[in-house]
CSV table of C-alpha atoms and ligand atoms in Angstrom, one decimal:
chain,number,residue,atom,x,y,z
A,18,MET,CA,0.0,0.0,0.0
A,19,ASN,CA,1.5,3.3,-1.1
A,20,THR,CA,0.9,6.5,1.0
A,21,LEU,CA,1.3,10.2,0.3
A,22,ARG,CA,1.6,12.8,2.9
A,23,PRO,CA,1.4,16.6,2.8
A,24,GLY,CA,4.3,18.1,1.0
A,25,GLN,CA,5.2,14.9,-1.0
A,26,ASP,CA,5.2,14.9,-4.8
A,27,GLY,CA,1.8,13.9,-6.1
A,28,TYR,CA,-0.1,14.7,-2.9
A,29,ALA,CA,-1.8,17.8,-4.2
A,30,GLU,CA,-2.8,16.1,-7.5
A,31,GLU,CA,-4.2,13.1,-5.7
A,32,VAL,CA,-6.4,15.2,-3.4
A,33,ALA,CA,-7.6,17.5,-6.2
A,34,GLY,CA,-11.1,16.7,-7.6
A,35,PHE,CA,-13.6,18.2,-10.0
A,36,GLN,CA,-15.1,20.3,-7.1
A,37,THR,CA,-12.6,22.9,-6.1
A,38,ALA,CA,-14.7,24.7,-3.4
A,39,VAL,CA,-14.2,21.9,-0.7
A,40,PRO,CA,-10.6,22.2,0.5
A,41,SER,CA,-9.2,19.0,2.0
A,42,SER,CA,-5.9,18.4,3.7
A,43,PRO,CA,-5.8,14.7,4.7
A,44,ALA,CA,-3.0,13.5,7.0
A,45,VAL,CA,-2.5,10.5,4.7
A,46,VAL,CA,-3.6,9.7,1.2
A,47,VAL,CA,-3.7,6.2,-0.1
A,48,PRO,CA,-3.7,6.0,-3.9
A,49,ALA,CA,-5.4,2.6,-4.0
A,50,GLU,CA,-4.9,0.2,-6.9
A,51,SER,CA,-6.9,-2.7,-5.6
A,52,ALA,CA,-9.5,-3.9,-3.0
A,53,GLU,CA,-6.6,-5.2,-1.0
A,54,ASP,CA,-5.1,-1.7,-0.9
A,55,VAL,CA,-8.4,-0.3,0.3
A,56,ALA,CA,-8.7,-2.9,3.0
A,57,ALA,CA,-5.1,-2.2,4.1
A,58,ALA,CA,-5.8,1.5,4.2
A,59,VAL,CA,-8.9,1.0,6.4
A,60,ARG,CA,-6.9,-1.2,8.8
A,61,TYR,CA,-4.1,1.4,8.9
A,62,ALA,CA,-6.7,4.2,9.7
A,63,ALA,CA,-8.1,2.1,12.5
A,64,GLU,CA,-4.7,1.5,14.0
A,65,HIS,CA,-3.9,5.2,13.9
A,66,GLY,CA,-7.3,6.5,15.0
A,67,LEU,CA,-7.9,8.3,11.7
A,68,PRO,CA,-11.3,8.9,10.1
A,69,VAL,CA,-11.6,7.5,6.6
A,70,ALA,CA,-12.9,9.4,3.5
A,71,VAL,CA,-13.1,8.2,-0.1
A,72,GLN,CA,-12.8,10.1,-3.3
A,73,SER,CA,-13.2,9.0,-6.9
A,74,THR,CA,-13.7,11.9,-9.3
A,75,GLY,CA,-14.4,14.7,-6.8
A,76,HIS,CA,-17.7,15.6,-8.5
A,77,GLY,CA,-19.7,15.2,-5.3
A,78,LEU,CA,-17.4,16.2,-2.5
A,79,THR,CA,-19.4,17.1,0.6
A,80,ALA,CA,-16.6,17.8,3.1
A,81,GLY,CA,-12.9,17.9,3.3
A,82,THR,CA,-11.0,15.5,5.5
A,83,ASP,CA,-8.0,15.8,7.8
A,84,GLY,CA,-7.9,12.0,8.3
A,85,LEU,CA,-7.1,9.3,5.8
A,86,LEU,CA,-8.2,9.7,2.2
A,87,ILE,CA,-8.6,6.7,-0.1
A,88,SER,CA,-8.3,7.8,-3.7
A,89,THR,CA,-9.9,5.3,-6.1
A,90,ARG,CA,-9.0,7.0,-9.3
A,91,ARG,CA,-6.7,4.2,-10.4
A,92,MET,CA,-9.3,1.5,-9.9
A,93,THR,CA,-10.9,1.9,-13.3
A,94,GLY,CA,-11.7,-1.6,-14.4
A,95,VAL,CA,-14.9,-2.2,-16.4
A,96,GLU,CA,-16.2,-5.6,-17.5
A,97,ILE,CA,-19.4,-6.2,-19.5
A,98,ASP,CA,-21.3,-9.5,-19.5
A,99,ALA,CA,-23.4,-9.0,-22.6
A,100,ALA,CA,-25.4,-12.2,-22.2
A,101,ALA,CA,-26.4,-11.4,-18.7
A,102,ARG,CA,-26.8,-7.6,-19.5
A,103,THR,CA,-24.7,-6.6,-16.5
A,104,ALA,CA,-21.5,-4.6,-15.9
A,105,ARG,CA,-19.0,-5.0,-13.1
A,106,VAL,CA,-16.9,-1.9,-12.4
A,107,GLU,CA,-14.2,-1.0,-10.0
A,108,ALA,CA,-14.6,1.9,-7.6
A,109,GLY,CA,-12.9,4.6,-9.7
A,110,ALA,CA,-14.7,3.9,-13.1
A,111,ARG,CA,-16.4,6.8,-14.8
A,112,TRP,CA,-19.7,6.6,-16.7
A,113,GLY,CA,-18.0,7.4,-20.0
A,114,ALA,CA,-16.0,4.2,-19.8
A,115,VAL,CA,-19.1,2.1,-19.1
A,116,ILE,CA,-21.2,3.8,-21.8
A,117,GLU,CA,-18.4,3.0,-24.4
A,118,ALA,CA,-17.9,-0.6,-23.3
A,119,ALA,CA,-21.6,-1.4,-23.0
A,120,GLY,CA,-22.3,0.4,-26.4
A,121,GLU,CA,-20.2,-2.2,-28.2
A,122,HIS,CA,-23.0,-4.7,-27.3
A,123,GLY,CA,-26.0,-2.5,-28.0
A,124,LEU,CA,-26.4,-1.9,-24.3
A,125,ALA,CA,-26.6,1.2,-22.1
A,126,PRO,CA,-26.3,1.9,-18.3
A,127,LEU,CA,-28.5,4.2,-16.2
A,128,SER,CA,-25.9,7.0,-16.4
A,129,GLY,CA,-26.7,10.6,-15.9
A,130,SER,CA,-26.0,14.0,-17.6
A,131,SER,CA,-22.2,13.8,-17.4
A,132,PRO,CA,-20.0,10.9,-18.6
A,133,ASP,CA,-17.2,12.2,-16.3
A,134,VAL,CA,-19.1,11.4,-13.0
A,135,GLY,CA,-18.0,8.3,-11.1
A,136,VAL,CA,-20.3,5.3,-11.4
A,137,VAL,CA,-20.1,4.2,-7.8
A,138,GLY,CA,-20.5,7.6,-6.1
A,139,TYR,CA,-23.4,8.4,-8.4
A,140,THR,CA,-25.2,5.1,-7.8
A,141,LEU,CA,-24.7,5.1,-4.0
A,142,ALA,CA,-26.4,8.5,-4.0
A,143,GLY,CA,-29.4,7.1,-5.8
A,144,GLY,CA,-28.5,7.8,-9.4
A,145,PHE,CA,-31.0,9.9,-11.3
A,146,GLY,CA,-30.2,9.3,-15.0
A,147,LEU,CA,-31.2,10.0,-18.6
A,148,MET,CA,-33.6,7.1,-18.6
A,149,ALA,CA,-34.9,7.5,-15.0
A,150,ARG,CA,-38.6,7.7,-15.9
A,151,ARG,CA,-38.3,4.5,-18.0
A,152,TYR,CA,-36.1,2.4,-15.7
A,153,GLY,CA,-35.9,4.1,-12.3
A,154,ARG,CA,-32.9,4.9,-10.2
A,155,ALA,CA,-29.5,3.4,-10.9
A,156,ALA,CA,-29.4,2.4,-7.2
A,157,ASP,CA,-32.4,0.2,-7.8
A,158,HIS,CA,-30.6,-1.9,-10.4
A,159,VAL,CA,-27.5,-2.8,-8.5
A,160,ARG,CA,-26.9,-6.6,-8.3
A,161,ALA,CA,-24.0,-6.8,-5.9
A,162,LEU,CA,-21.4,-4.6,-4.1
A,163,ASP,CA,-17.9,-5.5,-2.8
A,164,VAL,CA,-17.3,-3.3,0.2
A,165,VAL,CA,-14.6,-2.9,2.8
A,166,THR,CA,-16.2,-2.3,6.2
A,167,ALA,CA,-14.7,-0.4,9.2
A,168,ASP,CA,-13.0,-3.6,10.4
A,169,GLY,CA,-10.9,-3.7,7.2
A,170,GLU,CA,-12.7,-6.8,5.9
A,171,LEU,CA,-13.9,-7.2,2.3
A,172,HIS,CA,-17.5,-8.4,1.9
A,173,ARG,CA,-19.7,-9.1,-1.1
A,174,VAL,CA,-23.2,-7.9,-0.3
A,175,GLU,CA,-26.4,-8.6,-2.3
A,176,PRO,CA,-30.1,-7.9,-2.1
A,177,GLY,CA,-31.4,-9.1,1.3
A,178,SER,CA,-28.5,-7.9,3.3
A,179,ASP,CA,-28.7,-4.8,5.6
A,180,LEU,CA,-25.5,-3.4,4.2
A,181,PHE,CA,-26.8,-3.7,0.7
A,182,TRP,CA,-29.8,-1.6,1.7
A,183,ALA,CA,-27.7,1.0,3.7
A,184,LEU,CA,-25.0,1.6,1.1
A,185,ARG,CA,-27.5,2.5,-1.6
A,186,GLY,CA,-28.4,5.9,-0.3
A,187,GLY,CA,-26.1,5.9,2.7
A,188,ARG,CA,-23.2,6.3,0.3
A,189,ASP,CA,-19.9,6.5,2.1
A,190,SER,CA,-21.2,6.1,5.7
A,191,PHE,CA,-20.7,2.3,6.0
A,192,GLY,CA,-17.6,1.4,4.0
A,193,VAL,CA,-15.7,1.8,0.8
A,194,VAL,CA,-17.2,0.0,-2.1
A,195,THR,CA,-14.4,-1.5,-4.2
A,196,ALA,CA,-16.6,-2.9,-7.0
A,197,MET,CA,-20.2,-2.9,-8.1
A,198,GLU,CA,-22.3,-5.1,-10.4
A,199,PHE,CA,-25.4,-3.7,-12.0
A,200,ASP,CA,-27.9,-4.0,-14.8
A,201,LEU,CA,-27.5,-2.8,-18.4
A,202,PHE,CA,-30.4,-2.1,-20.8
A,203,PRO,CA,-30.9,-2.8,-24.5
A,204,VAL,CA,-30.7,0.8,-25.7
A,205,SER,CA,-28.3,1.7,-28.5
A,206,HIS,CA,-29.9,5.0,-29.6
A,207,LEU,CA,-32.1,7.7,-28.2
A,208,TYR,CA,-33.8,10.9,-29.4
A,209,GLY,CA,-32.2,13.6,-27.4
A,210,GLY,CA,-30.7,17.1,-27.2
A,211,GLY,CA,-32.0,20.5,-26.2
A,212,LEU,CA,-34.3,23.3,-27.3
A,213,TYR,CA,-33.1,26.7,-26.3
A,214,PHE,CA,-35.2,29.8,-25.7
A,215,ALA,CA,-34.3,33.5,-25.4
A,216,PRO,CA,-34.5,35.4,-22.1
A,217,GLU,CA,-37.8,37.1,-23.0
A,218,ASP,CA,-39.3,33.6,-23.7
A,219,VAL,CA,-38.2,31.9,-20.5
A,220,PRO,CA,-41.6,32.2,-18.7
A,221,ALA,CA,-43.4,30.9,-21.8
A,222,ALA,CA,-41.0,28.0,-22.2
A,223,LEU,CA,-41.4,27.1,-18.5
A,224,ARG,CA,-45.2,27.0,-18.7
A,225,ALA,CA,-45.1,25.1,-22.0
A,226,TRP,CA,-42.7,22.5,-20.6
A,227,ARG,CA,-44.8,22.0,-17.5
A,228,THR,CA,-47.9,21.3,-19.5
A,229,TRP,CA,-46.2,19.2,-22.1
A,230,SER,CA,-44.2,17.0,-19.7
A,231,ALA,CA,-47.3,16.3,-17.6
A,232,ALA,CA,-48.6,13.9,-20.3
A,233,ALA,CA,-45.1,12.5,-21.0
A,234,PRO,CA,-44.8,8.8,-21.6
A,235,ASP,CA,-42.3,6.9,-19.3
A,236,ALA,CA,-40.0,6.6,-22.3
A,237,LEU,CA,-39.3,10.4,-22.0
A,238,THR,CA,-37.0,11.8,-19.3
A,239,THR,CA,-36.9,15.6,-19.4
A,240,SER,CA,-35.7,18.6,-17.6
A,241,LEU,CA,-35.6,22.4,-18.0
A,242,ALA,CA,-32.5,24.3,-17.2
A,243,MET,CA,-32.1,28.1,-16.9
A,244,VAL,CA,-28.5,29.2,-17.5
A,245,GLU,CA,-26.8,32.5,-17.9
A,246,TYR,CA,-24.0,32.1,-20.4
A,247,PRO,CA,-21.0,34.3,-20.4
A,248,ASP,CA,-20.2,36.2,-23.6
A,249,LEU,CA,-17.4,33.9,-24.8
A,250,PRO,CA,-16.5,33.1,-28.4
A,251,VAL,CA,-16.2,29.4,-27.6
A,252,LEU,CA,-19.9,29.3,-27.0
A,253,PRO,CA,-22.5,28.9,-29.8
A,254,ALA,CA,-23.4,32.4,-31.1
A,255,PRO,CA,-27.1,32.3,-30.1
A,256,LEU,CA,-26.3,31.6,-26.4
A,257,ARG,CA,-23.4,34.1,-25.8
A,258,GLY,CA,-24.1,36.5,-23.0
A,259,ARG,CA,-27.7,35.5,-22.7
A,260,HIS,CA,-29.8,33.9,-19.9
A,261,ILE,CA,-31.6,31.2,-21.7
A,262,ALA,CA,-34.0,28.3,-21.0
A,263,GLN,CA,-32.9,24.9,-22.2
A,264,ILE,CA,-35.4,22.1,-22.4
A,265,ARG,CA,-33.5,18.8,-22.2
A,266,VAL,CA,-34.9,15.7,-23.8
A,267,ALA,CA,-33.9,12.0,-23.6
A,268,TYR,CA,-36.6,9.9,-25.3
A,269,LEU,CA,-36.6,6.2,-26.1
A,270,GLY,CA,-39.4,6.3,-28.7
A,271,GLU,CA,-39.4,6.4,-32.5
A,272,ASP,CA,-41.7,9.5,-32.9
A,273,GLY,CA,-39.4,12.2,-31.2
A,274,ASP,CA,-40.1,15.0,-33.6
A,275,GLU,CA,-43.9,14.5,-33.2
A,276,LEU,CA,-43.6,14.4,-29.4
A,277,VAL,CA,-41.7,17.7,-29.2
A,278,ALA,CA,-43.8,19.6,-31.7
A,279,PRO,CA,-45.8,21.5,-29.1
A,280,LEU,CA,-42.5,22.7,-27.5
A,281,ARG,CA,-41.1,23.9,-30.9
A,282,ALA,CA,-44.3,25.9,-31.3
A,283,ALA,CA,-44.3,27.4,-27.8
A,284,ALA,CA,-41.9,30.2,-28.6
A,285,PRO,CA,-39.2,31.0,-31.1
A,286,VAL,CA,-36.4,28.5,-30.7
A,287,LEU,CA,-32.9,30.0,-30.4
A,288,MET,CA,-31.1,26.7,-31.0
A,289,ASP,CA,-32.4,23.2,-31.6
A,290,THR,CA,-30.0,20.2,-31.0
A,291,LEU,CA,-32.6,17.5,-30.9
A,292,LYS,CA,-31.8,14.4,-33.0
A,293,VAL,CA,-31.5,10.6,-32.9
A,294,MET,CA,-28.1,9.9,-31.5
A,295,PRO,CA,-26.1,6.9,-30.4
A,296,PHE,CA,-26.3,6.5,-26.6
A,297,THR,CA,-22.6,7.0,-26.6
A,298,GLU,CA,-23.2,10.7,-27.4
A,299,SER,CA,-25.7,11.1,-24.5
A,300,GLY,CA,-23.3,13.4,-22.7
A,301,SER,CA,-24.0,16.1,-25.3
A,302,ILE,CA,-27.7,16.5,-24.2
A,303,ALA,CA,-26.9,18.6,-21.1
A,304,ALA,CA,-23.4,19.6,-22.5
A,305,GLU,CA,-22.1,20.3,-18.9
A,306,PRO,CA,-18.8,22.0,-18.3
A,307,ARG,CA,-15.9,19.5,-18.0
A,308,GLN,CA,-13.3,21.7,-16.3
A,309,PRO,CA,-12.9,21.5,-12.5
A,310,HIS,CA,-14.5,24.5,-10.7
A,311,GLY,CA,-15.9,25.5,-7.3
A,312,TYR,CA,-19.7,25.2,-6.8
A,313,HIS,CA,-22.3,24.9,-4.2
A,314,GLY,CA,-25.8,23.5,-4.7
A,315,THR,CA,-28.9,22.2,-3.2
A,316,ASN,CA,-32.4,21.1,-4.3
A,317,ALA,CA,-36.0,20.5,-3.3
A,318,THR,CA,-38.4,17.8,-4.4
A,319,VAL,CA,-41.9,19.4,-4.9
A,320,SER,CA,-45.4,18.0,-5.1
A,321,GLN,CA,-46.4,20.4,-7.9
A,322,LEU,CA,-45.2,23.4,-10.0
A,323,ASN,CA,-48.0,25.9,-9.8
A,324,ASP,CA,-48.0,29.4,-11.3
A,325,ALA,CA,-46.8,31.0,-8.0
A,326,MET,CA,-43.9,28.6,-8.0
A,327,LEU,CA,-43.0,29.3,-11.6
A,328,ASP,CA,-43.1,33.0,-10.9
A,329,ALA,CA,-40.7,32.5,-7.9
A,330,VAL,CA,-38.4,30.4,-10.1
A,331,VAL,CA,-38.2,33.2,-12.7
A,332,GLU,CA,-37.8,35.9,-10.0
A,333,HIS,CA,-35.0,34.3,-8.1
A,334,ALA,CA,-33.3,32.2,-10.8
A,335,GLY,CA,-34.4,33.7,-14.2
A,336,PRO,CA,-33.1,36.5,-16.4
A,337,GLY,CA,-32.8,39.6,-14.3
A,338,ALA,CA,-32.4,37.8,-11.0
A,339,ALA,CA,-29.8,39.5,-8.8
A,340,THR,CA,-27.5,36.4,-8.4
A,341,PRO,CA,-29.0,33.7,-10.5
A,342,PRO,CA,-27.9,30.1,-10.1
A,343,VAL,CA,-27.9,27.4,-12.8
A,344,LEU,CA,-31.4,26.2,-12.2
A,345,ILE,CA,-32.6,22.7,-13.3
A,346,ILE,CA,-36.1,21.3,-12.9
A,347,ASP,CA,-36.5,17.6,-13.6
A,348,ARG,CA,-39.9,16.0,-14.2
A,349,LEU,CA,-40.1,12.9,-11.9
A,350,GLY,CA,-42.8,10.2,-12.1
A,351,GLY,CA,-42.8,7.2,-14.4
A,352,ALA,CA,-40.7,4.4,-13.0
A,353,LEU,CA,-39.5,6.8,-10.3
A,354,ALA,CA,-43.0,6.8,-8.8
A,355,ARG,CA,-43.2,3.0,-8.6
A,356,PRO,CA,-41.7,0.9,-5.8
A,357,ALA,CA,-38.3,-0.6,-6.7
A,358,ALA,CA,-37.9,-4.4,-6.6
A,359,VAL,CA,-35.1,-4.0,-4.0
A,360,THR,CA,-35.5,-0.7,-2.1
A,361,GLY,CA,-32.6,1.4,-0.9
A,362,VAL,CA,-32.4,4.3,1.6
A,363,GLY,CA,-35.0,7.0,1.1
A,364,TRP,CA,-36.7,8.0,-2.1
A,365,ASP,CA,-39.6,10.4,-2.3
A,366,SER,CA,-41.7,8.5,-4.9
A,367,SER,CA,-44.6,10.9,-4.6
A,368,ALA,CA,-42.8,14.1,-5.7
A,369,GLU,CA,-43.6,15.4,-9.2
A,370,PHE,CA,-40.4,17.5,-9.8
A,371,VAL,CA,-37.0,18.2,-8.3
A,372,VAL,CA,-35.8,21.8,-8.5
A,373,ARG,CA,-32.1,22.1,-8.3
A,374,ALA,CA,-29.9,25.2,-7.9
A,375,LEU,CA,-26.2,25.3,-8.4
A,376,SER,CA,-23.9,28.4,-8.2
A,377,LEU,CA,-20.2,29.1,-8.7
A,378,VAL,CA,-18.6,30.0,-5.4
A,379,GLY,CA,-17.3,33.5,-5.8
A,380,ASP,CA,-15.8,36.2,-3.6
A,381,GLY,CA,-18.8,36.0,-1.2
A,382,GLY,CA,-18.0,32.4,-0.5
A,383,VAL,CA,-20.5,29.6,0.2
A,384,ALA,CA,-22.5,31.9,2.6
A,385,ALA,CA,-23.5,34.3,-0.3
A,386,VAL,CA,-24.6,31.3,-2.4
A,387,ARG,CA,-26.6,29.9,0.5
A,388,THR,CA,-28.4,33.2,1.0
A,389,ALA,CA,-29.2,33.5,-2.7
A,390,HIS,CA,-30.5,29.9,-2.9
A,391,ALA,CA,-32.6,30.3,0.3
A,392,LYS,CA,-34.8,33.0,-1.4
A,393,LEU,CA,-35.8,30.5,-4.0
A,394,PHE,CA,-36.2,27.5,-1.8
A,395,ASP,CA,-38.1,29.5,0.9
A,396,ALA,CA,-40.6,30.4,-1.8
A,397,LEU,CA,-41.0,26.7,-2.8
A,398,ALA,CA,-41.3,25.6,0.9
A,399,PRO,CA,-45.1,25.1,1.1
A,400,TRP,CA,-44.9,22.5,-1.7
A,401,THR,CA,-41.5,20.9,-0.8
A,402,THR,CA,-41.5,17.2,0.1
A,403,GLY,CA,-37.8,16.5,0.5
A,404,ARG,CA,-34.2,16.8,-0.8
A,405,LEU,CA,-32.2,14.4,-3.0
A,406,LEU,CA,-28.7,13.4,-2.0
A,407,PRO,CA,-27.1,13.4,-5.5
A,408,PHE,CA,-27.9,17.1,-6.0
A,409,VAL,CA,-26.5,18.4,-2.7
A,410,TYR,CA,-23.1,19.9,-3.6
A,411,GLY,CA,-20.4,21.1,-1.1
A,412,GLU,CA,-22.6,20.7,2.0
A,413,HIS,CA,-20.8,19.2,5.0
A,414,ALA,CA,-23.6,17.0,6.4
A,415,ALA,CA,-25.2,16.2,3.1
A,416,ILE,CA,-27.1,13.2,4.4
A,417,GLU,CA,-29.1,15.2,6.9
A,418,GLY,CA,-32.4,16.3,5.6
A,419,VAL,CA,-32.3,14.0,2.7
A,420,HIS,CA,-33.6,10.8,4.2
A,421,PRO,CA,-36.9,10.1,6.0
A,422,ALA,CA,-36.7,9.8,9.8
A,423,ALA,CA,-37.4,6.0,9.8
A,424,ASP,CA,-34.6,5.4,7.4
A,425,LEU,CA,-32.2,7.6,9.5
A,426,ARG,CA,-33.1,5.5,12.6
A,427,ARG,CA,-32.4,2.3,10.7
A,428,LEU,CA,-29.1,3.8,9.4
A,429,GLY,CA,-28.2,4.7,13.0
A,430,GLU,CA,-28.8,1.1,14.2
A,431,LEU,CA,-26.7,-0.3,11.3
A,432,LYS,CA,-24.0,2.3,12.0
A,433,ARG,CA,-23.7,0.9,15.6
A,434,ARG,CA,-23.4,-2.6,14.2
A,435,TYR,CA,-20.9,-2.0,11.3
A,436,ASP,CA,-19.0,1.2,12.3
A,437,VAL,CA,-19.3,1.8,16.0
A,438,ARG,CA,-16.3,4.1,16.0
A,439,SER,CA,-17.7,6.2,13.2
A,440,THR,CA,-14.6,5.6,11.1
A,441,PHE,CA,-16.7,6.7,8.1
A,442,ARG,CA,-17.9,10.1,9.1
A,443,ALA,CA,-20.4,10.9,6.4
A,444,LEU,CA,-23.6,10.5,8.4
A,445,GLY,CA,-25.2,13.4,10.3
A,446,PRO,CA,-25.8,13.4,14.0
A,447,GLU,CA,-29.2,11.6,13.9
A,448,ALA,CA,-27.6,8.5,12.5
A,449,LYS,CA,-24.1,8.5,14.0
A,450,ALA,CA,-23.1,5.4,15.9
A,451,ARG,CA,-22.4,7.4,19.0
B,510,FAD,C1,-21.5,17.9,-13.6
B,510,FAD,C2,-22.2,17.0,-12.7
B,510,FAD,C3,-23.3,16.2,-13.3
B,510,FAD,C4,-24.1,15.4,-12.5
B,510,FAD,N1,-25.1,14.7,-13.0
B,510,FAD,C5,-25.8,13.9,-12.3
B,510,FAD,C6,-27.0,13.2,-12.8
B,510,FAD,O1,-27.3,13.3,-14.0
B,510,FAD,N2,-27.7,12.3,-12.0
B,510,FAD,C7,-27.3,12.1,-10.7
B,510,FAD,O2,-28.0,11.4,-10.0
B,510,FAD,N3,-26.3,12.8,-10.1
B,510,FAD,C8,-25.5,13.6,-10.9
B,510,FAD,N4,-24.5,14.3,-10.4
B,510,FAD,C9,-24.2,14.1,-8.9
B,510,FAD,C10,-23.3,12.9,-8.7
B,510,FAD,O3,-23.9,11.7,-9.0
B,510,FAD,C11,-22.8,12.9,-7.3
B,510,FAD,O4,-22.1,14.1,-7.0
B,510,FAD,C12,-21.9,11.7,-7.0
B,510,FAD,O5,-21.8,11.5,-5.6
B,510,FAD,C13,-20.5,11.9,-7.6
B,510,FAD,O6,-19.8,10.7,-7.4
B,510,FAD,P1,-18.2,10.7,-7.8
B,510,FAD,O7,-17.7,9.4,-7.4
B,510,FAD,O8,-18.1,11.2,-9.2
B,510,FAD,O9,-17.6,11.9,-6.9
B,510,FAD,P2,-16.7,11.9,-5.6
B,510,FAD,O10,-16.8,13.4,-5.1
B,510,FAD,O11,-15.4,11.3,-5.8
B,510,FAD,O12,-17.6,11.1,-4.6
B,510,FAD,C14,-18.8,11.6,-4.1
B,510,FAD,C15,-19.3,10.9,-2.9
B,510,FAD,O13,-19.4,9.5,-3.1
B,510,FAD,C16,-18.6,8.9,-2.2
B,510,FAD,N5,-17.9,7.7,-2.8
B,510,FAD,C17,-17.2,7.8,-4.0
B,510,FAD,N6,-16.7,6.6,-4.2
B,510,FAD,C18,-17.1,5.8,-3.2
B,510,FAD,C19,-16.9,4.4,-2.9
B,510,FAD,N7,-16.1,3.6,-3.7
B,510,FAD,N8,-17.4,3.9,-1.8
B,510,FAD,C20,-18.2,4.7,-1.0
B,510,FAD,N9,-18.4,6.0,-1.2
B,510,FAD,C21,-17.9,6.5,-2.3
B,510,FAD,C22,-17.6,9.9,-1.7
B,510,FAD,O14,-17.1,9.6,-0.4
B,510,FAD,C23,-18.3,11.2,-1.7
B,510,FAD,O15,-19.0,11.3,-0.6
B,510,FAD,C24,-23.7,15.2,-11.1
B,510,FAD,C25,-22.7,15.9,-10.6
B,510,FAD,C26,-22.0,16.8,-11.3
B,510,FAD,C27,-20.9,17.6,-10.7
């Protein structure tokens, strides 16, 4: 087992992740290459009384650590079993690698908007993907997890085991997952992309999308983003320096153009990227930034999206708002509203939408971002039903407030059984072992 300590060559590179607004200064970093390295690292931490954190890509960092950091970025193995329609990946694999490998067999995973996100961190947080309304959460399609628990032992856990339940939603509170097996789906192409609308048409686009998506078939997963683009030559000309609405579409049917016709007629379309594409190009639908940066974000699941809520969204996050975040509203329902075959921790299946806000952390720091976001989420509070773990960015105690009380109590009991010393510190106080 290799280790890196502050000041050593490679330490800073190993600690750095996609998210740059969560500073971390671990006493020891273990650049793990295998499950055995992970197990040795956990035992080393126990011997030295160090808390353990794990990092793959750094897209979802919630807190820095001063303890021992296990870096899984070298554990990138991906195996596809085309006949069984499953994949087995190591802890550091990114979605892009699975999409490519599965695509060779006409299969696709339940990946999300960005191919750069880590498969394991994404799935353990629930995993809300491009085909979520058709197939449900990625966490609901996990077959098995290899996990190193606080005692440094490697276990394989499957449906029926308490740990299998707790890890899918409890994320890094119970151990370090070293490998994961999960379902793939017979999808080679989809109809996807975006329709972009000018600032003055944002309110009309919001209302049209709300009405249109209410009748959506499960084969359609869709969201609406509001983004203020900087005036940069690298951006497509129609978007430069404008605060636009982007309707994102991922559809598994043959009649995509017919389906989106009401949206194309709702207001003049600035830019239209909708087309039939191979699933391997699905990262182009949201076209998210790929450069590391500092951001902070939260979300609310809501039971409806009435006119008062849409007005609040435009006021606090639309063109002309004082400090607008990137705002994304996802239409839930479909398979997400139906019980999963093997449930995991917490999932608000009754919510109709999730409203997410994400802002760059600027000179005012995280406090300024929180204040700006609070205005929006306070206005949505009467209809808010919960908060989704994957879309909480940069919060220290991310798991608090994202799971129902009953799940938190069960997580607390399991914490006392599997991690009595709270070696893995991710859980909030309600569910800490002591
Ligand atoms: C640009 C972008 C796009 C996104 N798109 C989507 C989307 O479409 N759908 C969606 O659901 N989410 C999405 N997310 C959220 C993303 O799924 C979460 O942030 C996820 O936790 C990232 O996992 P990671 O491993 O890449 O990041 P990391 O920051 O490395 O890890 C995130 C968390 O997972 C834990 N973790 C990582 N590996 C392990 C392991 N092996 N064992 C135990 N715990 C582990 C870490 O400790 C940490 O708490 C997106 C995030 C970004 C920044």
